Coordinates of C-alpha atoms in Angstrom, one line a residue:
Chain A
X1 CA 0.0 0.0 0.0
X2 CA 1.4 3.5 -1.2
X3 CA 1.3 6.3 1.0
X4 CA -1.4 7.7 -1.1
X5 CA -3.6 5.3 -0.5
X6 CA -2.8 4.9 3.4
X7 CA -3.6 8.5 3.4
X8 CA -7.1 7.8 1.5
X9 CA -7.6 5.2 3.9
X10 CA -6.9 7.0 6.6
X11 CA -9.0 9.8 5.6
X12 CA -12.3 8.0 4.7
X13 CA -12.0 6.0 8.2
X14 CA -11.9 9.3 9.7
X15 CA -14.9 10.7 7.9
X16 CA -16.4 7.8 9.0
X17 CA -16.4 7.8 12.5
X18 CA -14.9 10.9 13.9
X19 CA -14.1 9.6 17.3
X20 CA -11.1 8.1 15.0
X21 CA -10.2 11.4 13.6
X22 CA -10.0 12.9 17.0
X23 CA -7.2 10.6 18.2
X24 CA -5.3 10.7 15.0
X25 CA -5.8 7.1 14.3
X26 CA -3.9 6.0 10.9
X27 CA -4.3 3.1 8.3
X28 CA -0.8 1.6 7.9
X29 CA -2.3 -1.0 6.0
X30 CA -5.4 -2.2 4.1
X31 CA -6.0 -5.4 2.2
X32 CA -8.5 -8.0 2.0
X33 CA -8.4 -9.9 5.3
X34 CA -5.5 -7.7 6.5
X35 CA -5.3 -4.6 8.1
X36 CA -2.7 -2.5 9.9
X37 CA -3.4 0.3 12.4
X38 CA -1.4 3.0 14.5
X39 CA -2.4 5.1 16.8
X40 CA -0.3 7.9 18.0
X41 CA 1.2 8.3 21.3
X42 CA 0.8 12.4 20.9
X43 CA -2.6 13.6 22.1
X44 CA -3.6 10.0 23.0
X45 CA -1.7 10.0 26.7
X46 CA -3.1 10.4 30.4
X47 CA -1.6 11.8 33.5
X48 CA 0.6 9.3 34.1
X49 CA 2.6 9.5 31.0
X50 CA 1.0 6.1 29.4
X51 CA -1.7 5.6 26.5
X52 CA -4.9 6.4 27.8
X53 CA -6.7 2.7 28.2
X54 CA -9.6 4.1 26.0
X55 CA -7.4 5.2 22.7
X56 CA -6.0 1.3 23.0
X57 CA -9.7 -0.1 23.4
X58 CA -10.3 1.9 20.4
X59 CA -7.2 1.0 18.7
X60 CA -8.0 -3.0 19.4
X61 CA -11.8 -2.9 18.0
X62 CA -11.2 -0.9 14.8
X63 CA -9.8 -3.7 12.9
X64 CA -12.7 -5.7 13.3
X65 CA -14.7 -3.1 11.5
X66 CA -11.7 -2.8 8.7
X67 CA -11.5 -6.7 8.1
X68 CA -15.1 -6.4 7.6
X69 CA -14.7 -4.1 5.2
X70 CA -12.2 -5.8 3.4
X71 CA -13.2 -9.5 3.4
X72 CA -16.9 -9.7 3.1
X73 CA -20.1 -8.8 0.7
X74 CA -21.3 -5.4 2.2
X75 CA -24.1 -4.9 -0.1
X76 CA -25.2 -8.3 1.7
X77 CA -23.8 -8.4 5.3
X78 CA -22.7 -5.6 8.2
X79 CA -20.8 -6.2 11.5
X80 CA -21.9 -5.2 15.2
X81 CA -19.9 -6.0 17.9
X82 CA -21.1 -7.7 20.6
X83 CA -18.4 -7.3 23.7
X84 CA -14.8 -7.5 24.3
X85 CA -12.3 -8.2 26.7
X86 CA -9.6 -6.6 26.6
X87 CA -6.4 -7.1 29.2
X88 CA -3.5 -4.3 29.8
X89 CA -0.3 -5.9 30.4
X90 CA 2.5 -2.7 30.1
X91 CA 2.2 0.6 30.1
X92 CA 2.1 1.6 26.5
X93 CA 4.6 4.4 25.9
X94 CA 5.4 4.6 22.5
X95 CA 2.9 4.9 19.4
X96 CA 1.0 2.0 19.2
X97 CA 0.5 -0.6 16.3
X98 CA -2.2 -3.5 15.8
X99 CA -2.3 -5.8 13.1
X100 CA -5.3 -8.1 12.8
X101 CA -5.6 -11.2 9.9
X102 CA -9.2 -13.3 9.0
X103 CA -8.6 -16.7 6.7
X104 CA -10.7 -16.8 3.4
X105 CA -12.0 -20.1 4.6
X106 CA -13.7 -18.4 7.7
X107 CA -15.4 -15.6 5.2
X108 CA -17.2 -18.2 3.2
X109 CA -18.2 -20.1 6.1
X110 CA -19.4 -17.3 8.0
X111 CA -21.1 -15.7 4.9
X112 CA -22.9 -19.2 4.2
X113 CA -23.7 -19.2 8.1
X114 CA -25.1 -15.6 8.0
X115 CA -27.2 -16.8 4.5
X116 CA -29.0 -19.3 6.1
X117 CA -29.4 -17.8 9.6
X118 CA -29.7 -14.2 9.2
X119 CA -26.9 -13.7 11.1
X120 CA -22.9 -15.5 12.2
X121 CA -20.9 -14.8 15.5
X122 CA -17.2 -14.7 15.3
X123 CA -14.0 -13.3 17.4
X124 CA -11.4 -11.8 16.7
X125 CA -8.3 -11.6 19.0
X126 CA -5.4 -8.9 18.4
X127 CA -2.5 -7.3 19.9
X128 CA -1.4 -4.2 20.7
X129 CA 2.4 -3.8 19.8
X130 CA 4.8 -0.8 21.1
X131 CA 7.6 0.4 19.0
X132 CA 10.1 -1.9 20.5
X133 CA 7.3 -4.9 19.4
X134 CA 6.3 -5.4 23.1
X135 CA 2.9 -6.6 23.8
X136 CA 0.9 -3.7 25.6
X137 CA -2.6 -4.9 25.5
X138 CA -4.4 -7.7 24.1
X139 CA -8.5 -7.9 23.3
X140 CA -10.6 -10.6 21.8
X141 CA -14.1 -9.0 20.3
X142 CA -17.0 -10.8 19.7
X143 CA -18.6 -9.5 16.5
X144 CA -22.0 -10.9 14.7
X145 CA -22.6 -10.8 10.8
X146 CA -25.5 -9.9 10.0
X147 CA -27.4 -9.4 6.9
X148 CA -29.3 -6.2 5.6
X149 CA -32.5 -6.6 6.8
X150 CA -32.5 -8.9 9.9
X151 CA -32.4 -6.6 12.2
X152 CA -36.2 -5.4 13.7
Chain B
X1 CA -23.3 19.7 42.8
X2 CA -24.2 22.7 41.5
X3 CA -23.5 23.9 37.9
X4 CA -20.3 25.6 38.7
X5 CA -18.5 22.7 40.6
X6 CA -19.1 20.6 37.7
X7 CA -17.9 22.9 35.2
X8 CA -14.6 22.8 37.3
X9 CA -14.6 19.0 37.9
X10 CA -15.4 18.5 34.2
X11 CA -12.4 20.7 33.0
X12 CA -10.2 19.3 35.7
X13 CA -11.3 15.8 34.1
X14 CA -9.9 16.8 30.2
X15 CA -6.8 18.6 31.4
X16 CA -6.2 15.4 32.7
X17 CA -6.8 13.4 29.8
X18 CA -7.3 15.6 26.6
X19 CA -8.5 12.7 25.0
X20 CA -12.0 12.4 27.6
X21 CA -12.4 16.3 26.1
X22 CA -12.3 16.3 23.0
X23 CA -15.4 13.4 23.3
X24 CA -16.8 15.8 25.4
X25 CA -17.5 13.8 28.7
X26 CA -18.9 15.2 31.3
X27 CA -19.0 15.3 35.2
X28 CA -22.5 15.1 36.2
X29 CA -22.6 14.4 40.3
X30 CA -19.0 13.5 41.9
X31 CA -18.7 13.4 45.7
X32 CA -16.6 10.4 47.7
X33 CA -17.0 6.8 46.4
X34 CA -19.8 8.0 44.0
X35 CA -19.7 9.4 40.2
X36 CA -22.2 9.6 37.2
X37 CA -20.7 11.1 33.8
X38 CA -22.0 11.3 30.7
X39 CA -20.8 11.5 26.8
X40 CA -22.9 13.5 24.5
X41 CA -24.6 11.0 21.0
X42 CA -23.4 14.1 18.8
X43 CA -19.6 14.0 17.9
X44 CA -19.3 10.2 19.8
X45 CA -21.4 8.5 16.4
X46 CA -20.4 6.1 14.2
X47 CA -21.3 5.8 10.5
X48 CA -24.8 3.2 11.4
X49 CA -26.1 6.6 14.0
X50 CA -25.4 4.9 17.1
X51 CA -22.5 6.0 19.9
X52 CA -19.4 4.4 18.8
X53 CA -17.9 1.1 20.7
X54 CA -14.7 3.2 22.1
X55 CA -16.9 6.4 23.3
X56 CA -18.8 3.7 25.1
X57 CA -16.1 2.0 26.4
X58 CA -14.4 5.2 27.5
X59 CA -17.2 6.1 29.5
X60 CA -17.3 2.8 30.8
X61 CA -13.9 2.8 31.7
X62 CA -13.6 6.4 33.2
X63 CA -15.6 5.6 36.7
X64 CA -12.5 4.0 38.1
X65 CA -10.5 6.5 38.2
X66 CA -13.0 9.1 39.2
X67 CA -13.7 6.9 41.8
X68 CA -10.3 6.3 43.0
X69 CA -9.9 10.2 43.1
X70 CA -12.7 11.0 45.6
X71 CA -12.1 7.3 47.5
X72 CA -8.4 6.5 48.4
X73 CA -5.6 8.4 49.4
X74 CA -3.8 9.4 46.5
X75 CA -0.8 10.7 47.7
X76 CA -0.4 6.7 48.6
X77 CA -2.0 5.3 46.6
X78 CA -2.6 5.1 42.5
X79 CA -4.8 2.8 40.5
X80 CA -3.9 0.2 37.1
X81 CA -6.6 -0.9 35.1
X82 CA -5.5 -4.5 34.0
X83 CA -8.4 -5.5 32.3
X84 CA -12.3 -4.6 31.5
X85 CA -14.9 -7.3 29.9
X86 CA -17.5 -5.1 27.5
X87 CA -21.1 -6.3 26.2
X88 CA -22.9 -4.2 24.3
X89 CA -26.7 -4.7 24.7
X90 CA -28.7 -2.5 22.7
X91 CA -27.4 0.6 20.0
X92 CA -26.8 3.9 22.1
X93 CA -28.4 6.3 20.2
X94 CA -29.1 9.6 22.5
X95 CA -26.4 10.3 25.1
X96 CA -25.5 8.3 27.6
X97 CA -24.8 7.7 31.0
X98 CA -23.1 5.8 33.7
X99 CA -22.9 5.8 37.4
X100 CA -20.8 4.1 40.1
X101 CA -20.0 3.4 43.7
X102 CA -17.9 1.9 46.0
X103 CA -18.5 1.2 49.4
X104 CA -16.5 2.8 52.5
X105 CA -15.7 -0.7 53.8
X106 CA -14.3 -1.4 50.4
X107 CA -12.3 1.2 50.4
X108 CA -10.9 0.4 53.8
X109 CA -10.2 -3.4 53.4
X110 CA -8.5 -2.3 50.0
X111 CA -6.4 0.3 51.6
X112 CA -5.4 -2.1 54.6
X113 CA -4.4 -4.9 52.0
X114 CA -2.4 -2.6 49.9
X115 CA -0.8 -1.2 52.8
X116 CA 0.4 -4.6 53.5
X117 CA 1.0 -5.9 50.0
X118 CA 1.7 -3.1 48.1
X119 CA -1.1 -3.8 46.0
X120 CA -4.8 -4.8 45.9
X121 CA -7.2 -5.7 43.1
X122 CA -11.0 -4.8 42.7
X123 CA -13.8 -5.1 40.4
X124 CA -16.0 -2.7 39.2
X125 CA -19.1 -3.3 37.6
X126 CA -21.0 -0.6 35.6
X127 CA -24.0 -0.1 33.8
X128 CA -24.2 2.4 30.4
X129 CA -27.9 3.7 30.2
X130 CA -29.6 6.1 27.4
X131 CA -32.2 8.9 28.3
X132 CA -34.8 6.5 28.5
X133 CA -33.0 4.7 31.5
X134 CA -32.4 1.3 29.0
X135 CA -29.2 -0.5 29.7
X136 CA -26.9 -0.1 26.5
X137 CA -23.7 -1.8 27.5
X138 CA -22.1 -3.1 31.2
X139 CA -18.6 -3.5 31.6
X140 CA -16.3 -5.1 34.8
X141 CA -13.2 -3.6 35.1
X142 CA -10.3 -4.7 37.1
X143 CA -8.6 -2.1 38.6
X144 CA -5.0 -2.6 41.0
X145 CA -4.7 -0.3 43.6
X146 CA -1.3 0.4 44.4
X147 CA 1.5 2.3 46.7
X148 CA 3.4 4.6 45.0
X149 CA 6.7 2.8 45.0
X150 CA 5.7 -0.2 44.4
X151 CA 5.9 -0.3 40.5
X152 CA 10.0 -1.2 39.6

């Protein structure tokens, strides 16, 4: 992915949801079933010198939206997310990066799943990575498939 | 609390962490081992009209500390969040609130145990609710309590 297109990225993922704007929230990369993020350390800290635990919740449930819109029909199909958990285990003091990954076997089968149901659960676990590629945070989501329509 | 007191305790709130500003959270009613804030639906959306997952999570999350501040004793003591479980219940689509409290006992057994141990864990549970009092999200948090000192 060109810097161009991370900036295009970047930019319609903002206009998107604000919120993401706000912290400065960047698209590193973009691909179907692939997706990079980074958040910044710069405006994102709290008053004891660390990444606030919000901007990392926020950096950890992004990608699930992102691999969403990368991998599957969304003329057919849109995400919510259900819950997460999410566990701190440094202080994160650095910008922060998350990568997150979703096999083309588990799109069809959750596509046929959501076909015939109306609807498909799945999680998605990621970590958050400092500069120096520690482990800061870790979350696993719980997001449903659903298609247009079944929701009353 | 009168309007003025929570003008102050809200801007002593985002000089804190610029990040619970610019989303606009509020201090509604803080007083010892006892807060309710609230984020504002406009500038917290996301692109299906409901509060974005990281607003809510953020006020979710915030309690804790608040709580801490108007609880312990913090020129001993400082608080970790190591973890927090989210489930979303319902879209949150007017703005939202959360209150929480923390018994005196609590805060007495917690103090006596990190006194001795230089730490002490606790749960708190929370509930996120829209203007029409329905429950939107609930998160636990674990939260470490700890003597200054007592991080290496």
């Amino acid at each position: 992915m060109d810097e161009s297109a991370r900036q295009q990225a970047t930019a319609a993922m903002h206009a998107s949801v604000p919120f993401l704007g706000r912290m400065g929230l960047e698209v590193v990369e973009l691909a179907p079933r692939h997706c990079i993020l980074r958040a910044p350390f710069d405006r994102n800290g709290n008053h004891f010198g660390a990444m606030y635990a919000g901007a990392l919740y926020t950096l950890a449930e992004v990608p699930g939206g992102m691999l969403f819109n990368t991998s599957f029909d969304t003329a057919r199909y849109f995400p919510l997310v259900k819950g997460s958990q999410i566990r701190f285990r440094r202080a994160a003091r650095t910008d922060i990066t998350v990568e997150a990954r979703m096999d083309a076997d588990e799109v069809v089968r959750l596509s046929a799943e959501a076909d015939e149901h109306g609807k498909a659960d799945y999680d998605l676990t990621v970590e958050l990575r400092d500069t120096d590629g520690e482990v800061v945070a870790e979350m696993t989501s719980t997001y449903q498939l659903r298609t247009h329509g079944s929701l009353t």
